XYZ file of N, CA and C in Angstrom:
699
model
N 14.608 -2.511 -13.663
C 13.382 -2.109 -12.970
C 13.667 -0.881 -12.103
N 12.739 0.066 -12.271
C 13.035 1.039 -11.142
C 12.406 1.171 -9.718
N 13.346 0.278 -9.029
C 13.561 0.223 -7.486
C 14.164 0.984 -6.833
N 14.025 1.432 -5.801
C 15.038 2.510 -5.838
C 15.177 2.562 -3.947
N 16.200 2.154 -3.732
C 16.595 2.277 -1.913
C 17.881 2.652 -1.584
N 17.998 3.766 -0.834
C 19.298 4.134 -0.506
C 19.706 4.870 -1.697
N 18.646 5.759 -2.926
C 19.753 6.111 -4.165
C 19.623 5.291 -5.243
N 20.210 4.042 -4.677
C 20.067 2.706 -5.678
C 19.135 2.213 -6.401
N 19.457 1.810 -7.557
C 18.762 0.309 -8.021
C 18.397 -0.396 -7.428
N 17.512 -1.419 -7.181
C 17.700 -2.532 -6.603
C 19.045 -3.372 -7.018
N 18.727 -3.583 -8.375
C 19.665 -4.392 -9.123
C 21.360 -3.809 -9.141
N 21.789 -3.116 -8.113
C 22.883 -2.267 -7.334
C 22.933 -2.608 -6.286
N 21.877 -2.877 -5.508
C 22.129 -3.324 -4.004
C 21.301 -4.709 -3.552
N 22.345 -5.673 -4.096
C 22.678 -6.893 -3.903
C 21.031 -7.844 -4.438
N 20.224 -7.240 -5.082
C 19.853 -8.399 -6.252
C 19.552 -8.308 -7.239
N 19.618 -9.230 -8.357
C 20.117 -9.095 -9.676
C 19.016 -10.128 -10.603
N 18.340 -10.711 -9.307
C 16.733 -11.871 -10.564
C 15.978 -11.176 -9.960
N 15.036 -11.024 -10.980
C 13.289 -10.887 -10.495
C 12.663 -12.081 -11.163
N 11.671 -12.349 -10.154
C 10.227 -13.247 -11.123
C 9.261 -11.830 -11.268
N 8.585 -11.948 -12.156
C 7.232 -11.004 -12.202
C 6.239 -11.713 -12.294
N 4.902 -11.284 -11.668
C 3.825 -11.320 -11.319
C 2.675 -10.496 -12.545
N 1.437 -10.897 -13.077
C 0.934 -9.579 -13.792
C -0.759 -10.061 -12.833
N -1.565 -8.879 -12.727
C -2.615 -9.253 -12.427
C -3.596 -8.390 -13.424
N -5.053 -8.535 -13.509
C -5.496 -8.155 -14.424
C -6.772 -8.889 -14.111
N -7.759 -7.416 -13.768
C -8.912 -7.722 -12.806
C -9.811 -8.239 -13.854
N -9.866 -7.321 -15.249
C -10.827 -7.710 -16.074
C -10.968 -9.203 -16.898
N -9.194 -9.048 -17.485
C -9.193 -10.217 -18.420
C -8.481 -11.425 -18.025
N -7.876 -11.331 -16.585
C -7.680 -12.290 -15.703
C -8.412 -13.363 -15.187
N -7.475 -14.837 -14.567
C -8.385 -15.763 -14.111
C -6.963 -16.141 -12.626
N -7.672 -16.480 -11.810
C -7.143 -16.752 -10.510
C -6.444 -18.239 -10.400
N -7.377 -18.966 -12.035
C -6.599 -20.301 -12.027
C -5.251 -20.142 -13.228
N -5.249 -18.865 -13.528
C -4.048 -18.721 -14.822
C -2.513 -19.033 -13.440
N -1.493 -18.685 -14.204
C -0.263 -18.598 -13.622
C 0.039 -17.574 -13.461
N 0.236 -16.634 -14.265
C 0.408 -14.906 -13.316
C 1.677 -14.348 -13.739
N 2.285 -15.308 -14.652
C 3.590 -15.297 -15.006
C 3.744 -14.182 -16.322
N 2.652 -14.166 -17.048
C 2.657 -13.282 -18.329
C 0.664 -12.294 -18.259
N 1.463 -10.975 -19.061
C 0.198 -10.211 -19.232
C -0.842 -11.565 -19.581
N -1.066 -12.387 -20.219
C -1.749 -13.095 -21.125
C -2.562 -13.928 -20.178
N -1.480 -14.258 -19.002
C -2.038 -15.256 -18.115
C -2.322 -14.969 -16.377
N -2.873 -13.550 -16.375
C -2.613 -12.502 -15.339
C -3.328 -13.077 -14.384
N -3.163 -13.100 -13.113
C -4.102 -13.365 -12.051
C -5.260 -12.460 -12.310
N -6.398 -12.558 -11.828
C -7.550 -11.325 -11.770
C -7.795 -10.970 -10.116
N -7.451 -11.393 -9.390
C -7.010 -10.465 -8.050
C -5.733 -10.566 -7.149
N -5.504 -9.422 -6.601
C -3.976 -9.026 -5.642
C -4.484 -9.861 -4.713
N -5.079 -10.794 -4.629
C -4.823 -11.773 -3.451
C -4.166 -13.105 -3.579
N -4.505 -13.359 -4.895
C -4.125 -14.782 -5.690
C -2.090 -14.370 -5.510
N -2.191 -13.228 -6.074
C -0.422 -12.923 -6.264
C 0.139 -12.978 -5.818
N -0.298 -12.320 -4.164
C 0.075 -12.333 -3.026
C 0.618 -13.887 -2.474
N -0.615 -14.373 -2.758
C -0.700 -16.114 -2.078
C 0.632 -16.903 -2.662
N 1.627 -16.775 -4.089
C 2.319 -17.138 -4.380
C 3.378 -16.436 -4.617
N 3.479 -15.233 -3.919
C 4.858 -14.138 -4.554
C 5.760 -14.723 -3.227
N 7.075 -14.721 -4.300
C 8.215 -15.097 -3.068
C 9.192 -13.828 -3.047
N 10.051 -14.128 -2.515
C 11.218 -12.729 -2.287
C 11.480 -12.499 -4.015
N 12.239 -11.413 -4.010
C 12.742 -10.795 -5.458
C 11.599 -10.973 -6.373
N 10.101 -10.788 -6.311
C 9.094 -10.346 -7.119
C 8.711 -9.230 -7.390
N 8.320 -8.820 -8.407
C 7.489 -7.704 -8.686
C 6.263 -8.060 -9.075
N 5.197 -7.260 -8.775
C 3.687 -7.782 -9.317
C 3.048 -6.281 -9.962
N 2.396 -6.675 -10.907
C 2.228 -5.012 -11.561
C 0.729 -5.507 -11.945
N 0.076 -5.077 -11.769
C -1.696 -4.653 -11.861
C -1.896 -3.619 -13.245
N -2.881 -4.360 -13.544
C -3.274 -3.780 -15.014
C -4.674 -2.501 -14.252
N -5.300 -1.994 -15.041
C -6.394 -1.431 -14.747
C -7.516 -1.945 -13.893
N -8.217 -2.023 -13.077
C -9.041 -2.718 -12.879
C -9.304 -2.308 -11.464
N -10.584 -2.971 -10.824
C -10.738 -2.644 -8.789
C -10.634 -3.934 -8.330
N -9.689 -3.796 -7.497
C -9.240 -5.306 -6.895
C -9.613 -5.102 -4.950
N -10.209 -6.204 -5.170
C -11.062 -6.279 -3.715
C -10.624 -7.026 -2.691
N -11.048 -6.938 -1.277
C -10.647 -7.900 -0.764
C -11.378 -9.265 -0.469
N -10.912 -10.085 -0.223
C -11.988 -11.210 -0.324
C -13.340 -11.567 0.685
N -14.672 -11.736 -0.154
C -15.897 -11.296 1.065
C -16.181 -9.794 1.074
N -15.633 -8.851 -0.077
C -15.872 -7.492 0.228
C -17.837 -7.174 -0.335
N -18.166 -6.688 0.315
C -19.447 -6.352 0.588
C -20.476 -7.380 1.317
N -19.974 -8.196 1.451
C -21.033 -9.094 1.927
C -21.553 -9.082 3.564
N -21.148 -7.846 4.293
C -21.180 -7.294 5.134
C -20.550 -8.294 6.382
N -19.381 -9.108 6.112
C -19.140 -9.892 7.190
C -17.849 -9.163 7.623
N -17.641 -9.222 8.913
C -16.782 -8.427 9.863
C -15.394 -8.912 9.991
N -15.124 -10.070 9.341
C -13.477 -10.451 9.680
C -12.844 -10.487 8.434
N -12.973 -9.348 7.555
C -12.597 -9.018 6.158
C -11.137 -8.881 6.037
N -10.155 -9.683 5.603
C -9.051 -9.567 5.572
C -8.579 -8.259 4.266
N -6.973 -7.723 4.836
C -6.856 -7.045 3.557
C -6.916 -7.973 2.149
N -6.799 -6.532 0.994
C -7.113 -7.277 -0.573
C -5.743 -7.674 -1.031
N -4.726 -7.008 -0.405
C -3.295 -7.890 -0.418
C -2.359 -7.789 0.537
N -1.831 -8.655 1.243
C -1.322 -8.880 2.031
C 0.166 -9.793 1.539
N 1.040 -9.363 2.457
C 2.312 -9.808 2.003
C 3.422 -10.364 3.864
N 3.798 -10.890 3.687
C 4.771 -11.293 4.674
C 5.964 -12.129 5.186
N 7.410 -11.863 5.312
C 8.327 -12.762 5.486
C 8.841 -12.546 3.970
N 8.914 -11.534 3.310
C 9.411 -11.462 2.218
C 10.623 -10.556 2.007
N 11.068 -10.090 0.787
C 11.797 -9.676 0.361
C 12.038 -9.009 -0.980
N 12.753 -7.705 -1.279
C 12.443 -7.181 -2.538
C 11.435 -7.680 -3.299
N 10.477 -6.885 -3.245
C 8.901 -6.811 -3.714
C 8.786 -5.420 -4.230
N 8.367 -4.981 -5.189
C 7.535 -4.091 -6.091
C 6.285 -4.597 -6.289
N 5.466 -3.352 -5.867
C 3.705 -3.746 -6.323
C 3.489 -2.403 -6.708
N 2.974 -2.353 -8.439
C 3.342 -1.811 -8.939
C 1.854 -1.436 -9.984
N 1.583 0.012 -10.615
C 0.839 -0.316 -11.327
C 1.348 -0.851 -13.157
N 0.663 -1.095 -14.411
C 1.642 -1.466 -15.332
C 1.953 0.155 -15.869
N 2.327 0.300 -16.453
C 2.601 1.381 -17.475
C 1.322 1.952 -17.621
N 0.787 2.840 -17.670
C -0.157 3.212 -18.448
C -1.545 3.132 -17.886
N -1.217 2.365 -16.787
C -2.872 1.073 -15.702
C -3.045 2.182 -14.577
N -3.891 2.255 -14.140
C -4.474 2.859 -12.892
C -5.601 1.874 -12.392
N -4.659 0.797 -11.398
C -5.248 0.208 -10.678
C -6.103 0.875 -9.508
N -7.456 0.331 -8.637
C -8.028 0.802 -7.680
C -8.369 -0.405 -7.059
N -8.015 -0.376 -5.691
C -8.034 -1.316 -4.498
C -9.299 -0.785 -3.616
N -10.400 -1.407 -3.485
C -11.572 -0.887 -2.878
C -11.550 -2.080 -2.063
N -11.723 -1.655 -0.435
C -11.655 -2.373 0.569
C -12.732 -2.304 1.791
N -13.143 -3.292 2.248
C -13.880 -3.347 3.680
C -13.286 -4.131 4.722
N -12.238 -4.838 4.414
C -11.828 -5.334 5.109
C -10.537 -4.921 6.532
N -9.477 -5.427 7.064
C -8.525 -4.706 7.488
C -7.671 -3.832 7.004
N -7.838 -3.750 5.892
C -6.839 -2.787 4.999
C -6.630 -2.949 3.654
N -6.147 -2.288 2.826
C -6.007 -2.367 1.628
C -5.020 -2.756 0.965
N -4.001 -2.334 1.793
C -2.051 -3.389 1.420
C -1.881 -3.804 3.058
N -1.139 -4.867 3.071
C -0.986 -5.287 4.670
C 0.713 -5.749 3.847
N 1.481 -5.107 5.287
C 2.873 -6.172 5.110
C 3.332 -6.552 6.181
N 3.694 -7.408 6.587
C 4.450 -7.400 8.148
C 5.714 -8.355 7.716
N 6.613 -7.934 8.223
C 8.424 -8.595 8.246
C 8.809 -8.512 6.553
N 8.603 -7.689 5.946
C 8.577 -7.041 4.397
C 10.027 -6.022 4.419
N 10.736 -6.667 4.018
C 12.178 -5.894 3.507
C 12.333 -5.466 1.977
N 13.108 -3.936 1.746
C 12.963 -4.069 0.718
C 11.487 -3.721 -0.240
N 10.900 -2.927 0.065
C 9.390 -2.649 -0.569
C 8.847 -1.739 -1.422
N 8.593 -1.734 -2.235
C 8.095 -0.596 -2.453
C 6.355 -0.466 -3.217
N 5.665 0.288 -3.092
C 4.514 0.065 -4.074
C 4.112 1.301 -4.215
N 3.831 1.477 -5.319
C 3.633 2.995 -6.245
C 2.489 2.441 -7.303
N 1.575 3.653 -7.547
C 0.408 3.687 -8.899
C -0.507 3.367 -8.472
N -0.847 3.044 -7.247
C -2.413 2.893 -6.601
C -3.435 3.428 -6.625
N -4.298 3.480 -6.445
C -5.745 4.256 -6.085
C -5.831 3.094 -4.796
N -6.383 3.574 -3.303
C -6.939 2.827 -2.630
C -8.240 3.564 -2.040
N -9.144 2.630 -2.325
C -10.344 3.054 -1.407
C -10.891 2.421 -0.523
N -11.080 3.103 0.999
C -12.083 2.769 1.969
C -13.244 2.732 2.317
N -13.483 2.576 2.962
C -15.514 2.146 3.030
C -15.647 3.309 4.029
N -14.925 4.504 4.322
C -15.756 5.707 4.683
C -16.807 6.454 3.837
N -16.534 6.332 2.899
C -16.937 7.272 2.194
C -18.279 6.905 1.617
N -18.766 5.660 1.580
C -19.857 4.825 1.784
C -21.220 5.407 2.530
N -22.551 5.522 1.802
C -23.085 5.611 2.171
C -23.892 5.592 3.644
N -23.471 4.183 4.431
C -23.604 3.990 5.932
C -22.648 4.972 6.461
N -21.306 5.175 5.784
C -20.608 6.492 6.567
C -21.349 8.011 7.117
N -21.582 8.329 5.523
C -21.962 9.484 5.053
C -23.330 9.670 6.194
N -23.942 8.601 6.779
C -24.902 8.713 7.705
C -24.705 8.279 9.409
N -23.365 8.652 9.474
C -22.522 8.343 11.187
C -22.724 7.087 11.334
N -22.966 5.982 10.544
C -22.287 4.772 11.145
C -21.075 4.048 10.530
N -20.643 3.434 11.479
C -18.860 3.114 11.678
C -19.352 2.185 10.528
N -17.937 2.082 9.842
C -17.685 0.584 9.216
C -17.345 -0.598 10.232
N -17.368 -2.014 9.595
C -17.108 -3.040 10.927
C -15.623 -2.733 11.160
N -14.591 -2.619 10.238
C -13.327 -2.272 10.707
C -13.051 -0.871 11.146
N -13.334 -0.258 11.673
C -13.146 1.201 12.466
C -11.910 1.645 12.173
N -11.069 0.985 12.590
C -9.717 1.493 12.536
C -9.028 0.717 11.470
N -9.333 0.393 10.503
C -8.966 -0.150 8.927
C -8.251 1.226 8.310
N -6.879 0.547 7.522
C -5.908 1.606 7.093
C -5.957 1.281 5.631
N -5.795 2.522 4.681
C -5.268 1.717 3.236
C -3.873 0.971 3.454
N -2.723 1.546 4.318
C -1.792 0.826 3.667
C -1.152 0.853 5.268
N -1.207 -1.025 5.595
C -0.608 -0.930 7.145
C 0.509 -2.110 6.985
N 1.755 -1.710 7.685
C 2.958 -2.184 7.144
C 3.710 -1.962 8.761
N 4.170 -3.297 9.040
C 4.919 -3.334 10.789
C 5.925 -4.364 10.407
N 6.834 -4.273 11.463
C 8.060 -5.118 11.857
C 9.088 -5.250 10.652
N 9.183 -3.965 9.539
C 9.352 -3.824 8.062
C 11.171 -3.016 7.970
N 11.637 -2.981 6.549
C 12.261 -2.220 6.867
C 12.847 -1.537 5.021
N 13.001 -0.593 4.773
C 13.264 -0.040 3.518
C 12.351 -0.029 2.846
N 11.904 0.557 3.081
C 10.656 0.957 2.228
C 9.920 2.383 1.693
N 9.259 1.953 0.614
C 9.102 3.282 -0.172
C 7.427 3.290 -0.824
N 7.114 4.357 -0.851
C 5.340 3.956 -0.721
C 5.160 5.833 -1.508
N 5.133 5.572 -2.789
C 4.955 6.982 -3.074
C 4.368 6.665 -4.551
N 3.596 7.905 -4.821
C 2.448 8.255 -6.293
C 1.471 7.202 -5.899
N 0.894 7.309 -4.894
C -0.949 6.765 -4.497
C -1.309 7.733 -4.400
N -2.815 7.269 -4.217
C -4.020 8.366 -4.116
C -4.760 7.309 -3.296
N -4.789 7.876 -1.558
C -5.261 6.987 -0.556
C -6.355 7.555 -0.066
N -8.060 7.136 0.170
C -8.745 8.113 0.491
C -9.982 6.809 1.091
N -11.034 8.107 2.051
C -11.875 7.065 2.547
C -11.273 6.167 3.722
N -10.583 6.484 4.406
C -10.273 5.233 5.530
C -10.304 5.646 6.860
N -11.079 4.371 7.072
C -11.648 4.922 8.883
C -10.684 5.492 9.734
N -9.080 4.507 9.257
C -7.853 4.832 9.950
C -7.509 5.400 9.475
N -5.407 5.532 9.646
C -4.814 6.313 8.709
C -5.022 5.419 7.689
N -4.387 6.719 6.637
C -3.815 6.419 4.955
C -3.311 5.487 4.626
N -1.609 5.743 5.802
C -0.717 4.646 5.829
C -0.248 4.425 7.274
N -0.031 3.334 7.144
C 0.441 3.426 8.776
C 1.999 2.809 8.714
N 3.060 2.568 9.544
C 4.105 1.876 9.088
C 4.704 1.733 10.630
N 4.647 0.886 11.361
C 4.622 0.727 12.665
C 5.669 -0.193 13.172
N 6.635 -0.146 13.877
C 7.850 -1.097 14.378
C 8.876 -1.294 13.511
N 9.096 -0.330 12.150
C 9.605 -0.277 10.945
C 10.910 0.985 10.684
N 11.946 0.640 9.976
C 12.612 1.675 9.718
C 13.203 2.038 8.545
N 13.579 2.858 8.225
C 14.159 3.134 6.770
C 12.929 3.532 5.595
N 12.207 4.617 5.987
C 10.888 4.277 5.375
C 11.108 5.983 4.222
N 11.140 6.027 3.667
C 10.170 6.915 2.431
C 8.615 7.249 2.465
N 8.081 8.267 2.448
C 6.558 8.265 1.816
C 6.451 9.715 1.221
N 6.155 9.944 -0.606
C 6.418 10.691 -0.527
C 5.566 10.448 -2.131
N 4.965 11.879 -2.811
C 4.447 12.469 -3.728
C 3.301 11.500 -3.350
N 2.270 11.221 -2.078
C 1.206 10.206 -2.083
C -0.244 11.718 -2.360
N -1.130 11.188 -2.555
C -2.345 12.093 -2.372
C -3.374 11.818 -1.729
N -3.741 12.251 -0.737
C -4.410 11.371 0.833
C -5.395 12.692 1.212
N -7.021 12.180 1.262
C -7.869 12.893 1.797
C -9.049 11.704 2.287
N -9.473 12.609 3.071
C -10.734 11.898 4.017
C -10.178 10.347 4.714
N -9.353 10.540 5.392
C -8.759 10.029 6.091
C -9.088 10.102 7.859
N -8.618 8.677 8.450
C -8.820 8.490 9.962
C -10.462 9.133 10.473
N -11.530 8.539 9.973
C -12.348 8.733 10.228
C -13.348 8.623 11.166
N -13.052 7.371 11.770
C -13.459 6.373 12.731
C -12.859 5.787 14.103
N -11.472 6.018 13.973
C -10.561 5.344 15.135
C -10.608 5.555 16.473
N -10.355 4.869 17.206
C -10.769 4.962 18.919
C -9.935 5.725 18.944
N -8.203 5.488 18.857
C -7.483 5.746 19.066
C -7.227 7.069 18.380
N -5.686 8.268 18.877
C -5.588 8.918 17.784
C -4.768 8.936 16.712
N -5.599 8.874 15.504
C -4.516 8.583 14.158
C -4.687 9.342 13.384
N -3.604 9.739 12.743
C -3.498 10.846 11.973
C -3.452 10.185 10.134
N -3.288 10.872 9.262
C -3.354 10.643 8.151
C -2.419 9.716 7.753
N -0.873 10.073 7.725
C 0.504 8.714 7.751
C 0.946 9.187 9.458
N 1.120 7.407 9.767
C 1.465 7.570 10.899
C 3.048 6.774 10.522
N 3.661 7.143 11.571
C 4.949 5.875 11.594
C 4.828 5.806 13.444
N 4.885 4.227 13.605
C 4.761 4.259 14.967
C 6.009 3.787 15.899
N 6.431 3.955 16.750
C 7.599 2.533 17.105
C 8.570 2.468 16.449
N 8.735 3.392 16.188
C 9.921 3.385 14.899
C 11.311 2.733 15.014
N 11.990 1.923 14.599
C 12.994 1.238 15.172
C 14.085 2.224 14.549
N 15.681 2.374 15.719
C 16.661 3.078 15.520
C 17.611 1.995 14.925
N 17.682 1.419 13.856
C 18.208 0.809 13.749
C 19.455 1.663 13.148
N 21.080 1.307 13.733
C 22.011 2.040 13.387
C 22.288 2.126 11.447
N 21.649 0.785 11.273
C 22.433 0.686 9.646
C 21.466 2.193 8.582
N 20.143 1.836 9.512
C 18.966 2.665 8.489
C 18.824 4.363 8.831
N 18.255 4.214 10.319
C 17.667 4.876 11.357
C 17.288 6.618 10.568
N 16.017 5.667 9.117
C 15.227 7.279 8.489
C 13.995 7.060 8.310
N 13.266 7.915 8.481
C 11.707 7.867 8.199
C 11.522 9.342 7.313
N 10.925 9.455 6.379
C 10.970 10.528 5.295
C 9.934 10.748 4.652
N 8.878 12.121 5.400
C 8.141 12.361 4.646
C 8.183 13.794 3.103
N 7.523 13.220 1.937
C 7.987 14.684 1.229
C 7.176 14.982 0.202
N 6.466 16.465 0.131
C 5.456 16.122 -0.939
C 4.509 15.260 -0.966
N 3.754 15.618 0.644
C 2.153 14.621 0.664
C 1.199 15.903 0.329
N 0.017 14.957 -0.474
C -0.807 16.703 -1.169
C -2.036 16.573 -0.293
N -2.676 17.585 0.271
C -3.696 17.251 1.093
C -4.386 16.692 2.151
N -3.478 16.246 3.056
C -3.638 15.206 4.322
C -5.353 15.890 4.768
N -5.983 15.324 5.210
C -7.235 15.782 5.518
C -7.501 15.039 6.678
N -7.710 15.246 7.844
C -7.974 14.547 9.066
C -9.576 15.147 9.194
N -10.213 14.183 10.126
C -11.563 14.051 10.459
C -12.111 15.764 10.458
N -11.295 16.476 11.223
C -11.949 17.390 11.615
C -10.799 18.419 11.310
N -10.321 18.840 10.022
C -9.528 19.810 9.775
C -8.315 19.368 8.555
N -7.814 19.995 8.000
C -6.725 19.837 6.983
C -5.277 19.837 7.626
N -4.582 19.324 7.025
C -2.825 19.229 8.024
C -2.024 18.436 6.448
N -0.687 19.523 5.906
C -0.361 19.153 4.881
C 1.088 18.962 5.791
N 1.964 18.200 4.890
C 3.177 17.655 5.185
C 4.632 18.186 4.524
N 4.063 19.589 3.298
C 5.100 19.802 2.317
C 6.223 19.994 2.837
N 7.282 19.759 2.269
C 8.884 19.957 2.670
C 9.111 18.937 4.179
N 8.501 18.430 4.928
C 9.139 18.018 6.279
C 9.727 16.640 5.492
N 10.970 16.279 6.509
C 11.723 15.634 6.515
C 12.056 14.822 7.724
């Protein structure tokens, strides 16, 4: 599998099983097992609910939501959420261009997530939404596509993150982080606070890691002006 931290393989730096996960919005069922294309979950929440450490989960084509999305209720959790885990890939399949359309807190959530990576996304936010397009807030204001804390090694590159009240990505109390070839516009739209397109917040110095790495973001677009990221490090 191509994991890749520190250089490495995963399967180089110290693990050697995966289980896989398949989801598959169209021809999926939430009561299948998830274990084969054939028997794919049909949403990143079901996957979530049973992925343990050393998984990969790979998404077929399809828009995967979060749960309660449109029904205009205000305590909309993200459409996948992950936590207390370990070597995880979320992934699109070969060939799939998954899209994550969200109203809820976010569109990927991880907290205490070692080991990460997720690549092939499309995520969309509810800025871009009609009630936007006419100055009113979404109920989550400060809703991120991709918010990730207390984390560490991680790698978050080839999305296309757009529409979000907050940032893009956020990665907060976390270290050892990558973000890099993502494509991010109409971003941080809404937030009290100030947030920029990828934020890293709190960043922990941890001696073993102590990197945060941005490279090759195309387009950062903040509320009120453009701000690109090429070459920084």
């Amino acid at each position: 599998m191509a994991f890749l931290f520190g250089g490495l393989p995963l399967s180089q730096s110290g693990s050697s099983t995966y289980s896989r996960l398949y989801v598959d919005e169209v021809a999926g069922s939430d009561t299948n097992s998830g274990l084969e294309q054939a028997t794919a979950f049909a949403t990143l929440t079901a996957a979530a609910a049973v992925a343990s450490s050393r998984t990969a989960i790979y998404a077929a084509s399809g828009t995967y939501r979060n749960p309660g999305f449109g029904q205009g209720g205000g305590g909309n959790n993200a459409a996948m959420a992950l936590q207390d885990v370990n070597h995880i890939l979320l992934a699109n399949l070969p060939g799939h261009y998954p899209r994550i359309e969200f109203d809820g807190s976010s569109g990927i959530s991880a907290r205490n997530v070692s080991q990460f990576e997720i690549r092939g996304f499309e995520v969309a936010g509810p800025s871009e939404g009609q009630a936007s397009r006419l100055g009113q807030a979404p109920r989550h204001s400060s809703a991120r596509g991709i918010d990730i804390s207390g984390s560490e090694r991680l790698i978050i590159h080839n999305n296309v993150i757009h529409g979000t009240p907050g940032s893009a990505i956020q990665v907060a109390g976390s270290d050892y982080c990558t973000i890099e070839n993502n494509v991010i516009f109409n971003s941080t739209w809404w937030p009290s606070s100030t947030e920029s397109a990828i934020v890293l917040a709190e960043s922990r110095c941890d001696e073993r890691f102590g990197k945060g790495r941005f490279r090759r973001c195309q387009g950062l677009r903040w509320r009120r002006g453009v701000s690109g990221c090429l070459g920084l490090r």
